[in-house]
Amino acid sequence: MGTLSKVMYVEDEPDIQAVAKLALEMVGGYTVKICSSGDEALREAVAFAPDMILLDVMMPGMDGPTTLKALRELPDLANTPVAFMTAKVQPQEVAQYKALGALDVIAKPFDPMNLANQVRAIWESGGK
Amino acid sequence: MSPESKAGKGNETPGNLDAFQELLAAMRRDFVGEIPDKCFAFEEKILQLEKNPGDLEAFNELYRGVHSLKGSGGTYGLSILTSICHQLENLLTEARNRNVLGSEFATKAFAHVDLIRQVALKQTDFEVIESKLEALRRLTLQNRKSVLIVDSSRLMTDLYRKSLDKLPLQLNFMDSGLAALGRLLHEPFDLVIVGRELKELGGVAMMAALRLSQIRQREIPAILVSSKGGGIPEQAGFTANILRDQYLADNLQSVVKKILKL
């Protein structure tokens, strides 16, 4: 089992970016890369080589599910664990996100104190 | 909770938790400090819409701004802000769908923005704001009553819709008992209709938890829809129990009318 150290978070809201970055860095001790759009994530993902990717579902331009599909086409990112972040956590939607290849879904608003632990638990559930 | 108990396994640095909390508090203060500017921007958009209800760009910008504030408010633990923005979002969507983005809409929208501003001014003790929000909700609903329906079956959801469609109701659907409980914490309803088997938390447990809670709506009337009668603990406090049989649609309609005095 490897170590979870690099997390990429794709999110368009500056407020949420700031809180999540701090929470993941200070509480989780991870190295965090924030991308403001799916396009930016696609440009940065290979170089950053994240151990795990968090994707906001509703983003202008390329949304989370579309970004995931595009990421999966990059050989280096084909198997990187992904979790979606969304306020919509209806069961059908969660099932749909998992069918797209996400390990799990983190509900928004997330608890800043607990986000790092949630991310770790999801990552561990993936058996990495 | 001690910093140690919060930290997980592996490469966390628990000593950072206090520093993180302090930073978070500082960021929250900054966020609250920027709310009045956001309110001003919202008001400008509302004015534009009042003058020109067809201004799609103004509508979209306003909607995005409100939606964004809703998310940020939740992240900073200001759930009252989330409630106000959620209600304002509903108002916007409904006004656009019914094509009534004129002055009556503007008055209600301004009142919501005013509540957002009050949150920034007060920051604690939101009871007055909550009751003003409730008054605004009543105004927006006019004579309609608001019903929360929690059932995980799509078939049942369609049936509820058909059964209640003609009544003056605003129907809200959810399929998780746990999520519904969370929503009842922040959003007032006139009636809850629940199925027995729900995602995450069953209907009976959900209602028992609500009745035992300190939530303002803990005494809300509730209808249980299930395939069997009996075996319902008293703590759940159901106003009525309706069987899931061929008479369900008719029975439900008449029970809802009776409870809500329609």
mmCIF file of C-alpha atoms in Angstrom:
data_model
loop_
_atom_site.group_PDB
_atom_site.id
_atom_site.type_symbol
_atom_site.label_atom_id
_atom_site.label_comp_id
_atom_site.label_asym_id
_atom_site.label_seq_id
_atom_site.Cartn_x
_atom_site.Cartn_y
_atom_site.Cartn_z
ATOM 1 C CA MET A 1 0.000 0.000 0.000
ATOM 2 C CA GLY A 2 1.489 3.357 -1.071
ATOM 3 C CA THR A 3 1.335 6.664 0.739
ATOM 4 C CA LEU A 4 -1.194 9.396 0.149
ATOM 5 C CA SER A 5 0.818 12.568 -0.154
ATOM 6 C CA LYS A 6 -0.222 14.569 -3.226
ATOM 7 C CA VAL A 7 -3.819 15.694 -3.646
ATOM 8 C CA MET A 8 -5.201 17.667 -6.572
ATOM 9 C CA TYR A 9 -8.441 19.581 -5.981
ATOM 10 C CA VAL A 10 -10.381 20.938 -8.962
ATOM 11 C CA GLU A 11 -12.807 23.656 -7.805
ATOM 12 C CA ASP A 12 -13.911 26.974 -9.280
ATOM 13 C CA GLU A 13 -14.966 28.785 -6.083
ATOM 14 C CA PRO A 14 -12.068 30.804 -4.596
ATOM 15 C CA ASP A 15 -13.469 30.701 -1.025
ATOM 16 C CA ILE A 16 -13.820 26.940 -1.082
ATOM 17 C CA GLN A 17 -10.414 26.522 -2.757
ATOM 18 C CA ALA A 18 -8.748 28.461 0.041
ATOM 19 C CA VAL A 19 -10.413 26.558 2.883
ATOM 20 C CA ALA A 20 -9.856 23.155 1.263
ATOM 21 C CA LYS A 21 -6.194 23.855 0.500
ATOM 22 C CA LEU A 22 -5.490 24.854 4.082
ATOM 23 C CA ALA A 23 -7.489 21.962 5.503
ATOM 24 C CA LEU A 24 -5.707 19.383 3.357
ATOM 25 C CA GLU A 25 -2.272 20.871 3.961
ATOM 26 C CA MET A 26 -2.483 21.755 7.638
ATOM 27 C CA VAL A 27 -4.702 18.981 8.932
ATOM 28 C CA GLY A 28 -3.823 16.245 6.477
ATOM 29 C CA GLY A 29 -0.203 17.182 5.832
ATOM 30 C CA TYR A 30 -0.687 16.638 2.088
ATOM 31 C CA THR A 31 0.903 18.487 -0.783
ATOM 32 C CA VAL A 32 -2.021 20.176 -2.506
ATOM 33 C CA LYS A 33 -2.481 21.474 -6.018
ATOM 34 C CA ILE A 34 -5.603 23.546 -6.661
ATOM 35 C CA CYS A 35 -6.943 23.875 -10.212
ATOM 36 C CA SER A 36 -9.750 26.316 -10.982
ATOM 37 C CA SER A 37 -11.141 24.433 -13.974
ATOM 38 C CA GLY A 38 -11.211 21.080 -15.708
ATOM 39 C CA ASP A 39 -8.988 22.493 -18.431
ATOM 40 C CA GLU A 40 -6.382 23.562 -15.904
ATOM 41 C CA ALA A 41 -6.524 20.129 -14.266
ATOM 42 C CA LEU A 42 -5.866 18.450 -17.605
ATOM 43 C CA ARG A 43 -2.879 20.714 -18.209
ATOM 44 C CA GLU A 44 -1.391 20.238 -14.745
ATOM 45 C CA ALA A 45 -2.270 16.686 -13.738
ATOM 46 C CA VAL A 46 0.528 14.742 -15.444
ATOM 47 C CA ALA A 47 3.288 17.009 -14.125
ATOM 48 C CA PHE A 48 1.859 17.084 -10.590
ATOM 49 C CA ALA A 49 1.212 13.307 -10.577
ATOM 50 C CA PRO A 50 -1.402 13.326 -7.780
ATOM 51 C CA ASP A 51 -2.060 10.297 -5.576
ATOM 52 C CA MET A 52 -5.694 11.346 -5.414
ATOM 53 C CA ILE A 53 -7.944 13.820 -7.243
ATOM 54 C CA LEU A 54 -10.951 15.678 -5.835
ATOM 55 C CA LEU A 55 -13.359 17.023 -8.427
ATOM 56 C CA ASP A 56 -16.105 19.567 -7.926
ATOM 57 C CA VAL A 57 -19.144 18.413 -9.916
ATOM 58 C CA MET A 58 -20.666 21.748 -10.939
ATOM 59 C CA MET A 59 -18.087 23.936 -12.648
ATOM 60 C CA PRO A 60 -18.531 26.360 -15.514
ATOM 61 C CA GLY A 61 -17.035 25.077 -18.763
ATOM 62 C CA MET A 62 -15.980 21.486 -18.225
ATOM 63 C CA ASP A 63 -17.902 19.965 -15.311
ATOM 64 C CA GLY A 64 -16.541 17.319 -12.928
ATOM 65 C CA PRO A 65 -17.768 14.186 -14.751
ATOM 66 C CA THR A 66 -16.456 15.497 -18.111
ATOM 67 C CA THR A 67 -13.117 16.319 -16.494
ATOM 68 C CA LEU A 68 -12.928 12.799 -15.062
ATOM 69 C CA LYS A 69 -13.510 11.232 -18.481
ATOM 70 C CA ALA A 70 -10.801 13.407 -20.016
ATOM 71 C CA LEU A 71 -8.366 12.638 -17.164
ATOM 72 C CA ARG A 72 -8.923 8.910 -17.624
ATOM 73 C CA GLU A 73 -7.730 9.200 -21.198
ATOM 74 C CA LEU A 74 -4.307 10.310 -19.973
ATOM 75 C CA PRO A 75 -2.323 7.083 -19.395
ATOM 76 C CA ASP A 76 -0.692 8.415 -16.208
ATOM 77 C CA LEU A 77 -4.082 9.289 -14.698
ATOM 78 C CA ALA A 78 -6.004 6.237 -15.879
ATOM 79 C CA ASN A 79 -6.115 4.678 -12.406
ATOM 80 C CA THR A 80 -5.654 7.609 -10.019
ATOM 81 C CA PRO A 81 -8.361 7.496 -7.314
ATOM 82 C CA VAL A 82 -10.968 10.228 -7.731
ATOM 83 C CA ALA A 83 -13.707 11.535 -5.451
ATOM 84 C CA PHE A 84 -16.388 14.014 -6.445
ATOM 85 C CA MET A 85 -17.302 16.975 -4.250
ATOM 86 C CA THR A 86 -20.922 18.047 -4.517
ATOM 87 C CA ALA A 87 -23.941 19.384 -2.688
ATOM 88 C CA LYS A 88 -26.084 16.893 -4.622
ATOM 89 C CA VAL A 89 -25.745 13.639 -2.772
ATOM 90 C CA GLN A 90 -28.965 11.913 -3.779
ATOM 91 C CA PRO A 91 -28.444 8.119 -3.988
ATOM 92 C CA GLN A 92 -29.052 7.920 -7.755
ATOM 93 C CA GLU A 93 -26.512 10.679 -8.272
ATOM 94 C CA VAL A 94 -23.934 9.027 -6.023
ATOM 95 C CA ALA A 95 -24.442 5.728 -7.897
ATOM 96 C CA GLN A 96 -24.031 7.613 -11.166
ATOM 97 C CA TYR A 97 -20.774 9.240 -10.006
ATOM 98 C CA LYS A 98 -19.424 5.873 -8.886
ATOM 99 C CA ALA A 99 -20.379 4.340 -12.217
ATOM 100 C CA LEU A 100 -18.255 7.013 -13.858
ATOM 101 C CA GLY A 101 -15.292 5.659 -11.927
ATOM 102 C CA ALA A 102 -15.216 7.794 -8.770
ATOM 103 C CA LEU A 103 -14.400 5.992 -5.526
ATOM 104 C CA ASP A 104 -16.855 8.040 -3.527
ATOM 105 C CA VAL A 105 -18.548 11.409 -3.098
ATOM 106 C CA ILE A 106 -17.807 14.050 -0.457
ATOM 107 C CA ALA A 107 -20.820 16.165 0.461
ATOM 108 C CA LYS A 108 -20.580 19.951 0.293
ATOM 109 C CA PRO A 109 -20.365 21.960 2.385
ATOM 110 C CA PHE A 110 -17.595 19.825 3.848
ATOM 111 C CA ASP A 111 -16.372 20.149 7.420
ATOM 112 C CA PRO A 112 -12.934 21.806 7.118
ATOM 113 C CA MET A 113 -11.674 20.046 10.256
ATOM 114 C CA ASN A 114 -12.638 16.650 8.899
ATOM 115 C CA LEU A 115 -11.950 16.942 5.171
ATOM 116 C CA ALA A 116 -8.434 15.496 5.310
ATOM 117 C CA ASN A 117 -9.662 12.444 7.216
ATOM 118 C CA GLN A 118 -12.538 11.933 4.777
ATOM 119 C CA VAL A 119 -10.112 12.042 1.865
ATOM 120 C CA ARG A 120 -7.809 9.551 3.563
ATOM 121 C CA ALA A 121 -10.677 7.164 4.350
ATOM 122 C CA ILE A 122 -11.820 7.222 0.724
ATOM 123 C CA TRP A 123 -8.282 6.714 -0.509
ATOM 124 C CA GLU A 124 -7.821 3.752 1.830
ATOM 125 C CA SER A 125 -11.138 2.256 0.718
ATOM 126 C CA GLY A 126 -9.640 2.130 -2.767
ATOM 127 C CA GLY A 127 -7.009 -0.278 -1.388
ATOM 128 C CA LYS A 128 -4.095 1.752 -2.628
ATOM 129 C CA MET B 1 -12.232 17.578 20.995
ATOM 130 C CA SER B 2 -8.471 17.424 21.434
ATOM 131 C CA PRO B 3 -6.257 17.933 18.414
ATOM 132 C CA GLU B 4 -4.937 14.380 18.804
ATOM 133 C CA SER B 5 -8.362 12.824 18.603
ATOM 134 C CA LYS B 6 -9.099 14.663 15.380
ATOM 135 C CA ALA B 7 -5.924 13.624 13.643
ATOM 136 C CA GLY B 8 -6.004 10.517 11.518
ATOM 137 C CA LYS B 9 -3.243 8.090 10.767
ATOM 138 C CA GLY B 10 -0.135 8.713 8.739
ATOM 139 C CA ASN B 11 1.433 12.006 7.888
ATOM 140 C CA GLU B 12 -0.844 14.484 9.696
ATOM 141 C CA THR B 13 0.689 17.175 11.814
ATOM 142 C CA PRO B 14 -1.705 17.539 14.759
ATOM 143 C CA GLY B 15 0.106 20.570 16.161
ATOM 144 C CA ASN B 16 -1.148 22.444 13.131
ATOM 145 C CA LEU B 17 -4.781 22.029 14.093
ATOM 146 C CA ASP B 18 -4.859 25.051 16.386
ATOM 147 C CA ALA B 19 -3.076 27.149 13.802
ATOM 148 C CA PHE B 20 -5.524 25.904 11.203
ATOM 149 C CA GLN B 21 -8.498 26.821 13.368
ATOM 150 C CA GLU B 22 -7.093 30.294 13.884
ATOM 151 C CA LEU B 23 -6.503 30.747 10.182
ATOM 152 C CA LEU B 24 -9.963 29.456 9.420
ATOM 153 C CA ALA B 25 -11.444 31.990 11.858
ATOM 154 C CA ALA B 26 -9.459 34.784 10.201
ATOM 155 C CA MET B 27 -10.623 33.696 6.748
ATOM 156 C CA ARG B 28 -14.188 33.557 7.993
ATOM 157 C CA ARG B 29 -13.866 37.142 9.264
ATOM 158 C CA ASP B 30 -12.577 38.236 5.847
ATOM 159 C CA PHE B 31 -15.386 36.395 4.154
ATOM 160 C CA VAL B 32 -18.007 38.035 6.384
ATOM 161 C CA GLY B 33 -16.335 41.412 5.808
ATOM 162 C CA GLU B 34 -16.843 41.035 2.068
ATOM 163 C CA ILE B 35 -20.535 40.184 2.316
ATOM 164 C CA PRO B 36 -21.780 43.823 2.137
ATOM 165 C CA ASP B 37 -19.973 44.288 -1.208
ATOM 166 C CA LYS B 38 -21.554 41.112 -2.506
ATOM 167 C CA CYS B 39 -24.969 42.350 -1.374
ATOM 168 C CA PHE B 40 -24.434 45.596 -3.225
ATOM 169 C CA ALA B 41 -23.574 43.678 -6.399
ATOM 170 C CA PHE B 42 -26.680 41.479 -5.994
ATOM 171 C CA GLU B 43 -28.860 44.580 -5.597
ATOM 172 C CA GLU B 44 -27.483 46.064 -8.792
ATOM 173 C CA LYS B 45 -28.389 42.912 -10.692
ATOM 174 C CA ILE B 46 -31.869 42.832 -9.176
ATOM 175 C CA LEU B 47 -32.377 46.465 -10.243
ATOM 176 C CA GLN B 48 -31.269 45.562 -13.777
ATOM 177 C CA LEU B 49 -33.727 42.674 -13.834
ATOM 178 C CA GLU B 50 -36.519 44.877 -12.536
ATOM 179 C CA LYS B 51 -35.917 47.304 -15.406
ATOM 180 C CA ASN B 52 -35.371 44.591 -17.964
ATOM 181 C CA PRO B 53 -36.765 41.193 -16.910
ATOM 182 C CA GLY B 54 -35.374 39.623 -20.098
ATOM 183 C CA ASP B 55 -31.759 40.408 -19.161
ATOM 184 C CA LEU B 56 -30.465 36.844 -19.116
ATOM 185 C CA GLU B 57 -26.918 37.899 -18.377
ATOM 186 C CA ALA B 58 -27.959 39.791 -15.239
ATOM 187 C CA PHE B 59 -30.063 36.821 -14.160
ATOM 188 C CA ASN B 60 -27.217 34.345 -14.631
ATOM 189 C CA GLU B 61 -24.702 36.542 -12.825
ATOM 190 C CA LEU B 62 -27.068 37.038 -9.918
ATOM 191 C CA TYR B 63 -27.868 33.333 -9.746
ATOM 192 C CA ARG B 64 -24.188 32.353 -9.850
ATOM 193 C CA GLY B 65 -23.344 34.896 -7.138
ATOM 194 C CA VAL B 66 -26.106 33.658 -4.839
ATOM 195 C CA HIS B 67 -25.198 30.029 -5.501
ATOM 196 C CA SER B 68 -21.558 30.734 -4.753
ATOM 197 C CA LEU B 69 -22.374 32.541 -1.505
ATOM 198 C CA LYS B 70 -24.550 29.589 -0.514
ATOM 199 C CA GLY B 71 -21.590 27.223 -0.906
ATOM 200 C CA SER B 72 -19.072 29.478 0.788
ATOM 201 C CA GLY B 73 -21.451 30.213 3.665
ATOM 202 C CA GLY B 74 -21.797 26.486 4.308
ATOM 203 C CA THR B 75 -18.036 25.978 4.157
ATOM 204 C CA TYR B 76 -17.548 28.677 6.802
ATOM 205 C CA GLY B 77 -20.246 27.146 8.984
ATOM 206 C CA LEU B 78 -22.781 29.962 8.446
ATOM 207 C CA SER B 79 -25.752 27.723 7.739
ATOM 208 C CA ILE B 80 -28.177 30.665 8.070
ATOM 209 C CA LEU B 81 -26.515 32.157 4.995
ATOM 210 C CA THR B 82 -26.984 28.874 3.160
ATOM 211 C CA SER B 83 -30.690 28.901 4.100
ATOM 212 C CA ILE B 84 -31.226 32.485 2.898
ATOM 213 C CA CYS B 85 -29.339 31.905 -0.361
ATOM 214 C CA HIS B 86 -31.176 28.637 -0.950
ATOM 215 C CA GLN B 87 -34.520 30.397 -0.588
ATOM 216 C CA LEU B 88 -33.353 33.239 -2.832
ATOM 217 C CA GLU B 89 -32.223 30.700 -5.448
ATOM 218 C CA ASN B 90 -35.683 29.124 -5.342
ATOM 219 C CA LEU B 91 -37.273 32.555 -5.723
ATOM 220 C CA LEU B 92 -35.060 33.293 -8.726
ATOM 221 C CA THR B 93 -35.739 29.977 -10.423
ATOM 222 C CA GLU B 94 -39.472 30.221 -9.859
ATOM 223 C CA ALA B 95 -39.666 33.852 -11.047
ATOM 224 C CA ARG B 96 -37.736 32.983 -14.212
ATOM 225 C CA ASN B 97 -39.838 29.887 -14.936
ATOM 226 C CA ARG B 98 -43.055 31.852 -14.480
ATOM 227 C CA ASN B 99 -41.617 34.806 -16.341
ATOM 228 C CA VAL B 100 -42.269 37.279 -13.516
ATOM 229 C CA LEU B 101 -38.890 38.918 -12.910
ATOM 230 C CA GLY B 102 -40.521 42.328 -12.423
ATOM 231 C CA SER B 103 -41.066 44.612 -9.467
ATOM 232 C CA GLU B 104 -42.868 42.159 -7.191
ATOM 233 C CA PHE B 105 -39.970 39.766 -7.613
ATOM 234 C CA ALA B 106 -37.490 42.584 -6.976
ATOM 235 C CA THR B 107 -39.117 43.541 -3.673
ATOM 236 C CA LYS B 108 -38.837 39.973 -2.388
ATOM 237 C CA ALA B 109 -35.299 39.558 -3.714
ATOM 238 C CA PHE B 110 -34.194 42.816 -2.035
ATOM 239 C CA ALA B 111 -35.661 41.581 1.244
ATOM 240 C CA HIS B 112 -33.538 38.418 0.997
ATOM 241 C CA VAL B 113 -30.398 40.416 0.240
ATOM 242 C CA ASP B 114 -31.179 42.555 3.249
ATOM 243 C CA LEU B 115 -31.219 39.431 5.440
ATOM 244 C CA ILE B 116 -27.838 38.398 4.023
ATOM 245 C CA ARG B 117 -26.506 41.800 5.041
ATOM 246 C CA GLN B 118 -27.936 41.375 8.547
ATOM 247 C CA VAL B 119 -26.066 38.072 8.906
ATOM 248 C CA ALA B 120 -22.823 39.925 8.196
ATOM 249 C CA LEU B 121 -23.713 42.602 10.744
ATOM 250 C CA LYS B 122 -24.841 40.313 13.533
ATOM 251 C CA GLN B 123 -22.818 37.128 13.052
ATOM 252 C CA THR B 124 -24.425 35.461 16.060
ATOM 253 C CA ASP B 125 -27.957 34.990 17.406
ATOM 254 C CA PHE B 126 -29.741 34.485 14.132
ATOM 255 C CA GLU B 127 -33.185 33.852 15.582
ATOM 256 C CA VAL B 128 -34.632 37.166 14.406
ATOM 257 C CA ILE B 129 -33.185 36.617 10.939
ATOM 258 C CA GLU B 130 -34.624 33.095 10.885
ATOM 259 C CA SER B 131 -38.113 34.354 11.642
ATOM 260 C CA LYS B 132 -37.821 37.105 9.033
ATOM 261 C CA LEU B 133 -36.705 34.470 6.524
ATOM 262 C CA GLU B 134 -39.726 32.380 7.444
ATOM 263 C CA ALA B 135 -42.020 35.394 6.939
ATOM 264 C CA LEU B 136 -40.486 35.941 3.503
ATOM 265 C CA ARG B 137 -40.978 32.298 2.663
ATOM 266 C CA ARG B 138 -44.674 32.587 3.539
ATOM 267 C CA LEU B 139 -44.941 35.659 1.360
ATOM 268 C CA THR B 140 -43.327 33.842 -1.554
ATOM 269 C CA LEU B 141 -45.462 30.751 -1.085
ATOM 270 C CA GLN B 142 -48.577 32.961 -0.892
ATOM 271 C CA ASN B 143 -51.402 30.580 -0.051
ATOM 272 C CA ARG B 144 -49.497 27.426 -0.823
ATOM 273 C CA LYS B 145 -48.206 25.047 1.815
ATOM 274 C CA SER B 146 -44.791 23.526 1.635
ATOM 275 C CA VAL B 147 -44.479 19.735 1.830
ATOM 276 C CA LEU B 148 -41.336 17.630 2.166
ATOM 277 C CA ILE B 149 -41.747 14.180 0.623
ATOM 278 C CA VAL B 150 -39.089 11.606 1.459
ATOM 279 C CA ASP B 151 -39.229 8.357 -0.500
ATOM 280 C CA SER B 152 -36.558 6.424 -2.344
ATOM 281 C CA SER B 153 -38.814 4.923 -4.991
ATOM 282 C CA ARG B 154 -39.307 6.867 -8.199
ATOM 283 C CA LEU B 155 -42.591 5.082 -8.798
ATOM 284 C CA MET B 156 -43.904 6.310 -5.459
ATOM 285 C CA THR B 157 -42.607 9.810 -6.104
ATOM 286 C CA ASP B 158 -44.589 9.954 -9.363
ATOM 287 C CA LEU B 159 -47.646 8.708 -7.539
ATOM 288 C CA TYR B 160 -47.328 11.376 -4.818
ATOM 289 C CA ARG B 161 -46.952 14.022 -7.477
ATOM 290 C CA LYS B 162 -50.080 12.893 -9.306
ATOM 291 C CA SER B 163 -52.048 12.592 -6.099
ATOM 292 C CA LEU B 164 -51.114 16.064 -4.782
ATOM 293 C CA ASP B 165 -50.609 18.028 -7.987
ATOM 294 C CA LYS B 166 -53.955 19.804 -7.908
ATOM 295 C CA LEU B 167 -53.639 21.003 -4.316
ATOM 296 C CA PRO B 168 -52.082 24.406 -3.490
ATOM 297 C CA LEU B 169 -48.777 22.891 -2.408
ATOM 298 C CA GLN B 170 -45.108 23.362 -3.047
ATOM 299 C CA LEU B 171 -43.699 19.826 -3.227
ATOM 300 C CA ASN B 172 -40.081 19.076 -2.344
ATOM 301 C CA PHE B 173 -38.721 15.579 -2.924
ATOM 302 C CA MET B 174 -35.813 13.785 -1.248
ATOM 303 C CA ASP B 175 -34.837 10.138 -0.963
ATOM 304 C CA SER B 176 -32.493 10.018 2.003
ATOM 305 C CA GLY B 177 -33.877 10.095 5.553
ATOM 306 C CA LEU B 178 -30.614 11.497 6.845
ATOM 307 C CA ALA B 179 -30.438 14.290 4.279
ATOM 308 C CA ALA B 180 -34.125 15.088 4.925
ATOM 309 C CA LEU B 181 -33.429 15.390 8.645
ATOM 310 C CA GLY B 182 -30.595 17.793 7.855
ATOM 311 C CA ARG B 183 -32.848 19.848 5.619
ATOM 312 C CA LEU B 184 -35.562 20.057 8.280
ATOM 313 C CA LEU B 185 -32.971 21.590 10.545
ATOM 314 C CA HIS B 186 -32.659 24.668 8.355
ATOM 315 C CA GLU B 187 -35.747 24.860 6.200
ATOM 316 C CA PRO B 188 -39.304 25.112 7.439
ATOM 317 C CA PHE B 189 -42.073 22.917 6.017
ATOM 318 C CA ASP B 190 -45.773 22.516 6.766
ATOM 319 C CA LEU B 191 -45.918 18.746 6.403
ATOM 320 C CA VAL B 192 -43.610 15.752 5.953
ATOM 321 C CA ILE B 193 -44.580 12.602 4.053
ATOM 322 C CA VAL B 194 -42.150 9.702 4.506
ATOM 323 C CA GLY B 195 -41.764 6.164 3.254
ATOM 324 C CA ARG B 196 -40.640 3.467 5.683
ATOM 325 C CA GLU B 197 -37.571 2.296 3.787
ATOM 326 C CA LEU B 198 -35.283 5.177 2.930
ATOM 327 C CA LYS B 199 -31.689 5.550 2.013
ATOM 328 C CA GLU B 200 -29.340 5.951 5.022
ATOM 329 C CA LEU B 201 -32.034 6.398 7.661
ATOM 330 C CA GLY B 202 -35.531 4.867 7.575
ATOM 331 C CA GLY B 203 -38.660 7.024 7.808
ATOM 332 C CA VAL B 204 -39.589 5.870 11.321
ATOM 333 C CA ALA B 205 -36.095 6.467 12.719
ATOM 334 C CA MET B 206 -35.905 9.807 10.926
ATOM 335 C CA MET B 207 -39.144 11.015 12.522
ATOM 336 C CA ALA B 208 -38.215 9.645 15.959
ATOM 337 C CA ALA B 209 -34.934 11.549 15.741
ATOM 338 C CA LEU B 210 -36.751 14.720 14.689
ATOM 339 C CA ARG B 211 -39.287 14.428 17.554
ATOM 340 C CA LEU B 212 -36.484 13.949 20.099
ATOM 341 C CA SER B 213 -34.428 16.829 18.749
ATOM 342 C CA GLN B 214 -34.379 20.516 19.571
ATOM 343 C CA ILE B 215 -35.125 21.402 15.931
ATOM 344 C CA ARG B 216 -37.756 24.130 15.700
ATOM 345 C CA GLN B 217 -39.886 21.916 13.498
ATOM 346 C CA ARG B 218 -39.881 18.907 15.773
ATOM 347 C CA GLU B 219 -43.681 19.044 16.050
ATOM 348 C CA ILE B 220 -44.385 19.183 12.332
ATOM 349 C CA PRO B 221 -47.265 16.930 11.163
ATOM 350 C CA ALA B 222 -46.028 13.784 9.436
ATOM 351 C CA ILE B 223 -47.565 11.024 7.336
ATOM 352 C CA LEU B 224 -46.002 7.569 7.076
ATOM 353 C CA VAL B 225 -46.622 5.627 3.884
ATOM 354 C CA SER B 226 -45.847 1.918 4.273
ATOM 355 C CA SER B 227 -46.863 -1.481 2.969
ATOM 356 C CA LYS B 228 -47.786 -2.728 6.443
ATOM 357 C CA GLY B 229 -49.651 -1.212 9.343
ATOM 358 C CA GLY B 230 -48.490 -1.440 12.943
ATOM 359 C CA GLY B 231 -45.045 -1.762 14.450
ATOM 360 C CA ILE B 232 -44.595 1.969 14.524
ATOM 361 C CA PRO B 233 -43.017 3.281 17.717
ATOM 362 C CA GLU B 234 -44.950 6.041 19.413
ATOM 363 C CA GLN B 235 -41.849 8.257 19.589
ATOM 364 C CA ALA B 236 -42.025 8.753 15.824
ATOM 365 C CA GLY B 237 -45.281 10.649 16.421
ATOM 366 C CA PHE B 238 -46.945 10.128 13.044
ATOM 367 C CA THR B 239 -50.103 12.136 12.479
ATOM 368 C CA ALA B 240 -51.342 9.492 10.031
ATOM 369 C CA ASN B 241 -50.266 6.152 8.580
ATOM 370 C CA ILE B 242 -51.335 5.378 5.021
ATOM 371 C CA LEU B 243 -51.096 1.938 3.463
ATOM 372 C CA ARG B 244 -49.301 1.479 0.196
ATOM 373 C CA ASP B 245 -52.201 -0.092 -1.678
ATOM 374 C CA GLN B 246 -54.378 0.684 -4.671
ATOM 375 C CA TYR B 247 -56.211 3.432 -2.738
ATOM 376 C CA LEU B 248 -53.038 5.256 -1.796
ATOM 377 C CA ALA B 249 -53.395 8.233 -4.159
ATOM 378 C CA ASP B 250 -56.965 9.009 -3.016
ATOM 379 C CA ASN B 251 -56.250 8.351 0.644
ATOM 380 C CA LEU B 252 -53.157 10.496 0.614
ATOM 381 C CA GLN B 253 -54.962 13.399 -1.006
ATOM 382 C CA SER B 254 -57.774 13.404 1.523
ATOM 383 C CA VAL B 255 -55.445 13.011 4.538
ATOM 384 C CA VAL B 256 -53.204 15.848 3.324
ATOM 385 C CA LYS B 257 -56.251 18.082 2.794
ATOM 386 C CA LYS B 258 -57.469 17.319 6.297
ATOM 387 C CA ILE B 259 -54.117 17.894 8.021
ATOM 388 C CA LEU B 260 -53.362 21.108 6.167
ATOM 389 C CA LYS B 261 -57.006 22.273 6.269
ATOM 390 C CA LEU B 262 -57.118 22.827 2.485
#
